[in-house]
Amino acid sequence: MTPHTSYARFARPLAWIVLVLAATFGAAYWWWLGRPVALPDSPTAKIACVSYAPFRFAGETPFDPHAFISPERIDADLKVLSTRFDCVRTYSMGQGLGAVPDIAGRYGMKVLMGVWLGRDLAANEREMGLALAAAKRDAASLRGIVVGNEVLLRRELTEKALAGYIERMNAATDVPVTYADVWEFWKEHAALAKAVDYVTIHILPYWEDQPVAPEKAIRHVADVYQRMKAEFPGKQVMIGETGWPSQGRTRRDASASLVNEARYLREFLNYAATVDMPYNVIEAFDQPWKRDLEGTVGGFWGIFDVQGRPKFAMSGPVVEEPRWSWALAAGGIGALFFLVAGAIRRRWHGMAGWVSLALSGFATGTALAGHARLLEFACRDRLEWTVGIVAGIAGAATALSLARAIAARLAAPMNPAEVVPALAERRLLGLAWTDSFTPQRFVWMFALALYGILMVFNGRYRDFPIGLFAMPCIGFLLLALLRTREGPLMPLVEERLLAIWLVLLGAAVVVQEIGANAVAWGWLFLNLALALPVLLAWRRAR
């Protein structure tokens, strides 16, 4: 038995295993998203206070200097929120938000009125002027005035300058005045507590420098809260922001998901019911504009979606993706399409080829559904939608061409004398290519390496596009397993360099996530699936 014959006997079963696992994973992943998850019930559907910003519709952003939210819009929002919340927290006075205290009072709600401060001193004065007027006009509706939000975190004002604004507000009103920032910055600027009536801290376990898993998040909140109370004896400490995102990238073992958002809020309310602790949760509505600042995850901290619909109930099981059966249907459509397309100019026979096409099509359909789901949450404009759709079509087209070649190899007996057309052509456009798939493989290696560089050096807010890259990466892995030539051709030097980079970049992402992020491991697998066949072919050809 020649080494090639021995390899062929080993490679075919391994290729079948990979193909079956890919299709099975596609089905299992969507079933996992669609299963009801039992969570602890909340003690109540009523919540003490919630962050409110009305900029939730397409194109709306507080960064638009001409943006204005009408009193009618605010009235409609607060009418809905008043059924679930006793209080709302705002962040600025401009763009129509100065009307919030008056309107909230009509519904028996209180307001934590926010004054936005930044490096623009003229804008700060306008905010202070509007806030001072509202403090006199609507004092009965105000629970507190938050002068500045995370301005020390953003390093836009010094502690001394911030204290000056707080003292001015305190001197002009009897309404309690505070400043809000992440808890670590309150520890760094403890002297600022002398200027405020109470300390307002933000505890966001997902965004911690050491992200906290959702199962451990409430214990973390409780520990931090007790530490901050000890840090500021004699001062009331309020949690000004806490919550969990329903979509976005996983940070280590802190997974952004609808189930985890529901878990966090319910467990937090159970905890809050046991302690004397003022709090505010973030936030009332999803805010798509925040994706410009924080990636996909920034837009999905709301308890309600952009249409004002509750994203989950406060009791009973929660389903991550109610449309999971649509993804399985996409897999079925993919299998049918691949079977039809595979029959065109077919050069093989036997049931094995048809089965491999069906499995490839199903896996591709479920992966494409995952890509579509990512686009639904991540895309901010038509350009991003266009790029995402074109990339998805390219991925599916590559998967189809690979599936046809894989079917031909699985349906035909593998022996050293066999020459498969996909490997027979070595020169196209004057270039010596490893095989007829070299152009497609090179494009996908380049795209994966480019995105990998972004993930390693600027990945905090970037999603893992697993569904997109799974289609070509697994296909090329299968094709490499089913090679039929003795003495493989030397890969292009560009392919060899990209392959090395893919291994390094994929491993770097796992290291950055300290091995705790399961999605990062999946990302490494896709990098290896595309890179290792090239590196092994290089080694054999040397």
XYZ file of C-alpha atoms in Angstrom:
542
model
C 0.000 0.000 0.000
C 1.487 3.342 -1.037
C 1.490 6.315 1.357
C -1.001 8.030 -0.933
C -3.390 5.053 -0.842
C -3.116 4.943 2.931
C -3.855 8.677 3.131
C -6.861 8.275 0.812
C -8.368 5.575 2.992
C -7.977 7.842 5.997
C -9.011 11.097 4.322
C -12.378 10.030 2.953
C -13.879 9.008 6.326
C -12.401 12.138 7.925
C -13.970 14.310 5.220
C -17.328 12.671 5.859
C -16.969 13.297 9.581
C -16.201 16.980 8.996
C -19.113 17.306 6.571
C -21.600 15.650 8.936
C -20.321 17.696 11.886
C -20.698 20.932 9.910
C -24.332 20.179 9.058
C -25.066 18.907 12.574
C -23.505 21.990 14.144
C -25.660 24.223 11.918
C -28.824 22.498 13.113
C -27.729 22.289 16.758
C -26.691 25.947 16.900
C -30.115 27.165 15.805
C -31.919 24.689 18.045
C -29.798 26.024 20.937
C -30.869 29.591 20.157
C -34.501 28.541 19.885
C -34.821 26.515 23.068
C -36.708 28.072 26.034
C -34.266 28.915 28.841
C -35.559 28.762 32.405
C -34.567 31.831 34.410
C -35.448 33.104 37.883
C -38.558 35.273 37.875
C -38.339 38.931 38.811
C -40.054 39.840 42.094
C -41.877 42.581 40.194
C -42.266 44.018 36.719
C -42.017 47.519 38.242
C -38.527 49.041 38.139
C -37.353 52.020 40.189
C -35.671 54.087 37.466
C -34.480 53.715 33.873
C -32.225 55.685 31.532
C -34.266 57.410 28.844
C -33.095 58.710 25.498
C -35.609 59.083 22.654
C -33.102 58.754 19.768
C -34.122 55.287 18.612
C -35.444 55.627 15.072
C -33.417 55.442 11.857
C -31.105 58.418 11.435
C -31.730 59.834 14.918
C -28.678 60.693 16.981
C -27.884 63.212 19.719
C -24.755 64.100 17.727
C -26.965 65.843 15.178
C -26.970 69.500 16.322
C -30.300 70.033 14.567
C -32.041 67.049 16.150
C -35.167 67.894 18.117
C -37.572 65.518 19.842
C -41.070 66.943 20.065
C -42.954 67.089 23.374
C -45.558 64.821 21.775
C -42.952 62.091 21.177
C -41.653 62.408 24.712
C -45.192 62.319 26.083
C -45.952 59.104 24.184
C -42.738 57.496 25.446
C -43.241 58.454 29.066
C -46.872 57.341 29.003
C -45.645 53.838 28.103
C -42.713 53.906 30.524
C -44.856 55.095 33.431
C -46.515 51.673 33.544
C -43.175 50.001 34.330
C -40.952 52.660 35.892
C -41.256 55.194 38.709
C -38.474 57.410 37.389
C -36.427 58.186 34.292
C -32.861 59.384 34.018
C -31.910 61.790 31.221
C -28.452 62.815 30.055
C -28.814 66.265 28.530
C -31.094 69.275 28.437
C -31.002 70.154 24.747
C -32.780 68.798 21.653
C -36.170 68.845 23.374
C -35.209 66.847 26.472
C -35.753 69.857 28.707
C -39.466 69.018 28.490
C -39.005 65.647 30.219
C -39.450 66.812 33.862
C -42.726 68.585 33.171
C -44.172 65.705 31.113
C -42.963 63.062 33.567
C -44.741 64.882 36.377
C -48.065 64.441 34.563
C -47.643 60.677 34.864
C -46.486 60.714 38.484
C -42.881 59.986 37.545
C -39.717 61.485 38.967
C -36.670 62.491 36.929
C -32.931 62.224 37.430
C -32.197 65.203 35.225
C -28.908 65.007 33.338
C -26.647 67.915 32.416
C -24.255 66.968 29.612
C -20.749 68.331 30.049
C -17.782 68.004 27.711
C -14.784 69.888 26.438
C -16.940 72.493 24.634
C -17.248 75.166 27.321
C -19.888 77.179 25.437
C -22.078 74.065 25.100
C -21.569 73.390 28.803
C -22.882 76.848 29.647
C -25.974 76.312 27.522
C -26.647 73.012 29.298
C -26.159 74.618 32.702
C -28.493 77.479 31.832
C -31.273 75.116 30.705
C -30.785 72.931 33.768
C -30.865 75.830 36.200
C -34.110 77.061 34.662
C -35.657 73.582 34.816
C -34.557 73.149 38.434
C -36.582 76.207 39.377
C -39.520 75.432 37.111
C -39.883 71.665 37.684
C -38.300 71.073 41.092
C -41.274 68.994 42.234
C -40.613 66.434 39.493
C -36.886 66.105 40.120
C -35.341 63.336 42.212
C -31.870 64.619 41.510
C -29.652 66.498 39.047
C -26.746 64.633 37.474
C -24.138 67.230 36.528
C -21.886 65.447 34.045
C -21.826 61.857 32.889
C -18.503 59.979 32.608
C -16.731 63.200 31.671
C -13.732 62.129 33.771
C -13.685 58.748 32.021
C -13.651 60.542 28.669
C -10.980 62.941 30.065
C -12.849 65.956 28.724
C -12.795 67.953 31.984
C -10.489 68.079 34.967
C -11.776 67.185 38.405
C -11.451 70.824 39.460
C -13.447 72.127 36.503
C -16.147 69.520 37.037
C -16.394 70.383 40.724
C -16.983 74.009 39.731
C -20.043 73.112 37.664
C -21.404 70.904 40.458
C -20.950 73.622 43.075
C -22.709 76.177 40.866
C -25.703 73.882 40.524
C -25.750 73.076 44.228
C -25.729 76.747 45.125
C -28.721 77.457 42.877
C -31.126 74.682 43.895
C -32.265 72.544 46.788
C -32.596 69.510 44.505
C -29.878 66.923 45.342
C -26.933 67.174 42.952
C -24.594 64.354 41.922
C -22.077 63.321 39.283
C -22.138 59.923 37.498
C -19.146 57.851 36.401
C -17.884 54.284 36.397
C -17.025 53.133 39.873
C -13.268 52.932 39.255
C -13.152 56.646 38.395
C -14.963 57.550 41.570
C -12.177 55.753 43.441
C -9.572 57.741 41.488
C -11.378 61.042 42.189
C -12.683 60.431 45.709
C -12.234 64.105 46.649
C -15.080 64.970 44.278
C -17.504 63.430 46.776
C -17.244 66.629 48.838
C -18.989 68.550 46.068
C -21.973 66.220 45.588
C -24.962 65.350 47.716
C -24.643 61.660 46.863
C -22.311 59.478 44.796
C -23.602 57.937 41.559
C -21.638 54.983 40.226
C -21.939 52.919 37.064
C -21.471 49.147 37.362
C -21.579 47.385 33.997
C -20.142 43.864 34.372
C -20.024 43.353 30.593
C -17.789 46.429 30.124
C -15.422 45.825 33.038
C -11.712 45.694 32.174
C -12.011 42.091 33.344
C -15.440 41.182 31.901
C -17.708 39.246 34.234
C -19.756 36.243 33.108
C -23.524 36.787 33.366
C -23.844 33.997 35.925
C -21.459 35.882 38.246
C -22.523 39.424 37.376
C -24.880 40.169 40.270
C -22.355 38.944 42.828
C -19.886 41.355 41.234
C -22.400 44.215 41.454
C -23.083 43.478 45.110
C -19.367 43.320 45.939
C -18.593 46.590 44.142
C -21.549 48.357 45.749
C -20.457 47.365 49.254
C -16.865 48.423 48.522
C -18.036 51.819 47.273
C -20.245 52.349 50.322
C -17.182 51.683 52.465
C -15.155 54.061 50.284
C -17.592 56.930 50.912
C -18.900 56.610 54.508
C -21.664 59.023 55.294
C -22.569 59.471 51.623
C -25.456 57.743 49.915
C -24.266 55.680 46.944
C -26.572 55.181 43.983
C -26.081 52.787 41.093
C -26.668 55.167 38.195
C -26.251 52.642 35.394
C -26.367 48.873 35.340
C -27.595 46.461 32.711
C -26.636 43.906 30.091
C -26.665 43.989 26.252
C -28.865 41.661 24.203
C -26.703 41.628 21.048
C -23.060 42.106 20.139
C -19.703 40.399 20.490
C -18.768 38.164 23.378
C -16.054 39.593 25.659
C -14.200 36.667 27.207
C -17.027 34.788 28.951
C -19.391 37.785 29.026
C -21.835 36.919 26.251
C -24.204 39.574 24.914
C -27.559 37.869 24.385
C -31.257 38.360 24.993
C -31.300 35.496 27.489
C -28.425 37.028 29.422
C -30.030 40.473 29.434
C -33.209 38.946 30.880
C -31.161 36.893 33.350
C -29.219 39.938 34.508
C -32.204 42.233 34.969
C -34.282 39.643 36.807
C -31.420 38.676 39.115
C -30.549 42.330 39.716
C -34.135 43.129 40.728
C -34.111 40.159 43.095
C -30.895 41.490 44.621
C -32.188 45.096 44.784
C -35.257 43.907 46.678
C -33.008 42.689 49.511
C -30.966 45.871 50.072
C -31.606 49.561 50.645
C -30.066 50.779 47.409
C -31.213 53.492 44.968
C -30.599 52.378 41.389
C -31.197 53.126 37.748
C -30.999 50.527 34.963
C -29.791 51.175 31.443
C -31.858 51.599 29.415
C -35.459 52.076 28.311
C -35.133 51.717 24.518
C -32.490 50.259 22.240
C -30.322 53.056 20.810
C -29.076 52.189 17.276
C -26.940 55.357 17.079
C -24.652 54.003 19.803
C -23.356 51.413 17.336
C -21.226 54.226 15.898
C -19.426 54.456 19.244
C -19.443 50.942 20.650
C -20.111 48.584 17.758
C -23.173 46.358 17.538
C -23.345 45.875 21.299
C -23.837 49.600 21.937
C -27.235 49.636 20.284
C -28.869 46.866 22.311
C -29.052 47.678 26.013
C -32.752 48.521 25.971
C -35.509 46.776 27.894
C -37.729 47.776 24.954
C -36.761 47.563 21.290
C -36.803 50.530 18.910
C -40.517 50.021 18.305
C -41.255 50.251 22.012
C -41.983 46.513 22.411
C -40.715 44.674 25.525
C -37.821 42.405 24.493
C -38.581 39.794 27.157
C -41.004 39.038 29.967
C -40.074 39.379 33.621
C -41.144 35.820 34.420
C -41.084 32.455 32.712
C -38.616 31.008 30.174
C -36.895 33.226 27.597
C -36.111 32.259 23.989
C -33.027 33.804 22.401
C -34.204 33.528 18.792
C -37.899 32.759 18.169
C -37.203 32.549 14.410
C -34.804 29.619 14.761
C -36.960 27.392 12.575
C -36.477 29.875 9.720
C -32.758 29.129 9.843
C -33.413 25.399 9.622
C -35.653 26.115 6.649
C -32.770 28.079 5.109
C -30.640 24.987 5.575
C -33.245 22.883 3.784
C -33.436 25.378 0.930
C -29.640 25.371 0.735
C -29.575 21.575 0.516
C -32.181 21.566 -2.270
C -30.384 24.307 -4.188
C -27.039 22.530 -3.953
C -28.628 19.280 -5.200
C -30.117 21.042 -8.214
C -26.927 23.003 -8.950
C -24.815 19.880 -8.468
C -26.699 18.072 -11.202
C -25.530 20.602 -13.795
C -22.598 19.260 -15.843
C -22.169 16.430 -13.363
C -19.121 14.216 -13.943
C -19.693 11.692 -11.201
C -22.285 9.161 -10.119
C -23.351 7.455 -6.930
C -25.320 8.271 -3.799
C -22.245 9.578 -1.942
C -22.074 12.656 -4.163
C -25.725 13.529 -3.613
C -25.469 13.080 0.148
C -22.380 15.296 0.315
C -24.144 18.009 -1.706
C -27.166 17.902 0.589
C -24.996 18.135 3.719
C -22.918 20.959 2.229
C -26.045 22.852 1.204
C -27.659 22.471 4.614
C -24.505 23.644 6.416
C -24.183 26.583 4.015
C -27.828 27.578 4.458
C -27.594 27.620 8.254
C -24.300 29.536 8.127
C -25.821 32.058 5.730
C -28.749 32.475 8.150
C -26.236 33.258 10.904
C -24.592 35.839 8.672
C -27.996 37.391 7.893
C -28.811 37.587 11.604
C -25.531 39.403 12.260
C -26.281 41.882 9.470
C -29.745 42.529 10.928
C -28.259 43.764 14.180
C -24.931 45.202 13.015
C -25.630 47.123 9.786
C -26.068 50.868 10.242
C -26.585 52.071 6.671
C -27.098 50.978 3.092
C -23.383 50.671 2.433
C -22.913 48.194 5.251
C -25.973 46.252 4.125
C -24.655 46.162 0.556
C -21.193 44.994 1.592
C -22.661 42.383 3.932
C -25.066 41.008 1.330
C -22.406 40.881 -1.394
C -20.021 39.115 0.990
C -22.729 36.602 1.913
C -23.465 35.871 -1.755
C -19.741 35.445 -2.430
C -19.424 33.065 0.500
C -22.379 30.973 -0.630
C -21.101 30.908 -4.243
C -17.669 29.749 -3.067
C -19.289 27.097 -0.878
C -21.318 25.834 -3.860
C -18.307 25.541 -6.171
C -16.378 23.741 -3.431
C -19.323 21.448 -2.700
C -19.440 20.364 -6.351
C -15.728 19.498 -6.307
C -16.063 17.707 -2.960
C -19.008 15.666 -4.266
C -16.957 14.598 -7.280
C -14.163 13.348 -5.028
C -16.457 11.543 -2.599
C -18.492 9.937 -5.356
C -15.460 8.731 -7.320
C -12.899 6.159 -6.139
C -9.717 7.844 -4.976
C -6.524 6.341 -6.431
C -3.169 7.713 -7.523
C -4.054 7.504 -11.210
C -7.109 9.700 -10.847
C -6.919 13.258 -12.199
C -9.740 15.496 -11.056
C -10.513 18.453 -13.351
C -10.387 20.943 -10.501
C -6.716 20.105 -10.002
C -5.736 19.637 -13.611
C -5.517 23.279 -14.641
C -2.352 24.922 -13.292
C -2.029 28.076 -15.336
C -4.683 30.763 -15.676
C -4.116 34.374 -16.713
C -0.411 33.606 -16.980
C -0.112 32.630 -13.302
C 0.937 29.223 -12.023
C -1.759 28.325 -9.522
C -1.837 25.438 -7.108
C -5.257 24.421 -8.436
C -8.304 25.991 -10.022
C -9.524 27.179 -6.602
C -6.415 29.242 -5.884
C -8.012 32.618 -6.805
C -10.985 32.047 -4.502
C -8.819 30.692 -1.711
C -6.447 33.643 -1.953
C -9.304 36.160 -1.790
C -10.780 34.527 1.302
C -7.381 34.206 2.969
C -6.725 37.877 2.328
C -10.160 38.903 3.645
C -9.810 36.737 6.748
C -6.294 38.052 7.433
C -7.417 41.665 7.001
C -10.331 41.222 9.380
C -8.037 39.331 11.748
C -5.688 42.320 11.912
C -8.648 44.531 12.821
C -9.755 42.055 15.482
C -6.311 41.926 17.089
C -5.446 45.625 17.014
C -8.900 47.244 17.176
C -11.288 44.481 18.129
C -13.034 45.820 21.240
C -16.221 46.683 19.364
C -15.991 44.263 16.405
C -18.249 41.264 15.869
C -17.031 37.798 14.958
C -18.437 37.116 11.441
C -18.386 33.345 11.973
C -21.279 32.570 9.630
C -19.673 34.380 6.693
C -16.226 32.804 6.929
C -17.452 29.332 7.904
C -18.771 28.769 4.369
C -15.438 29.013 2.496
C -13.109 27.948 5.334
C -14.718 24.572 5.997
C -15.146 23.978 2.268
C -11.450 24.526 1.587
C -10.564 22.259 4.510
C -12.669 19.467 3.001
C -11.162 20.018 -0.417
C -7.667 19.745 1.052
C -8.555 16.494 2.812
C -9.710 15.034 -0.490
C -6.674 15.954 -2.549
C -6.001 13.318 -5.194
C -2.509 14.079 -6.444
C 0.735 12.529 -5.324
C 3.342 15.220 -4.796
C 1.284 18.351 -4.031
C 2.089 21.575 -5.805
C 3.926 24.372 -4.024
C 1.410 27.028 -2.831
C 1.961 30.583 -3.980
C 4.327 32.581 -1.794
C 1.460 34.966 -1.031
C -0.655 32.040 0.183
C 2.156 30.832 2.404
C 2.596 34.254 3.990
C -1.144 34.680 4.512
C -1.382 31.210 6.040
C 1.279 32.073 8.612
C -0.497 35.317 9.451
C -3.852 33.557 9.793
C -2.459 31.149 12.387
C -0.806 33.962 14.347
C -3.812 36.298 14.187
C -6.304 33.606 15.140
C -4.168 32.550 18.087
C -3.706 36.183 19.160
C -7.474 36.677 19.434
C -7.758 33.622 21.694
C -4.907 34.924 23.870
C -6.523 38.367 24.123
C -9.698 36.672 25.323
C -7.563 34.604 27.781
C -9.084 31.449 26.333
C -12.448 32.169 27.961
C -14.345 33.138 24.808
C -15.834 30.137 22.994
C -16.488 32.287 19.917
C -12.782 33.195 19.756
C -11.931 29.490 19.660
C -14.349 29.091 16.770
C -12.619 31.994 15.035
C -9.238 30.276 15.516
C -10.658 27.046 14.062
C -11.733 28.860 10.888
C -8.297 30.444 10.570
C -6.642 27.057 10.947
C -9.081 25.423 8.515
C -7.989 27.838 5.817
C -4.301 28.079 6.724
C -3.160 24.592 7.703
C -3.848 22.913 4.333
C -1.640 25.542 2.672
C 1.104 25.157 5.262
C 1.018 21.348 5.033
C 1.099 21.470 1.227
C 4.099 23.801 1.473
C 5.876 21.375 3.800
C 5.165 18.348 1.586
C 6.252 20.172 -1.573
C 9.591 21.348 -0.173
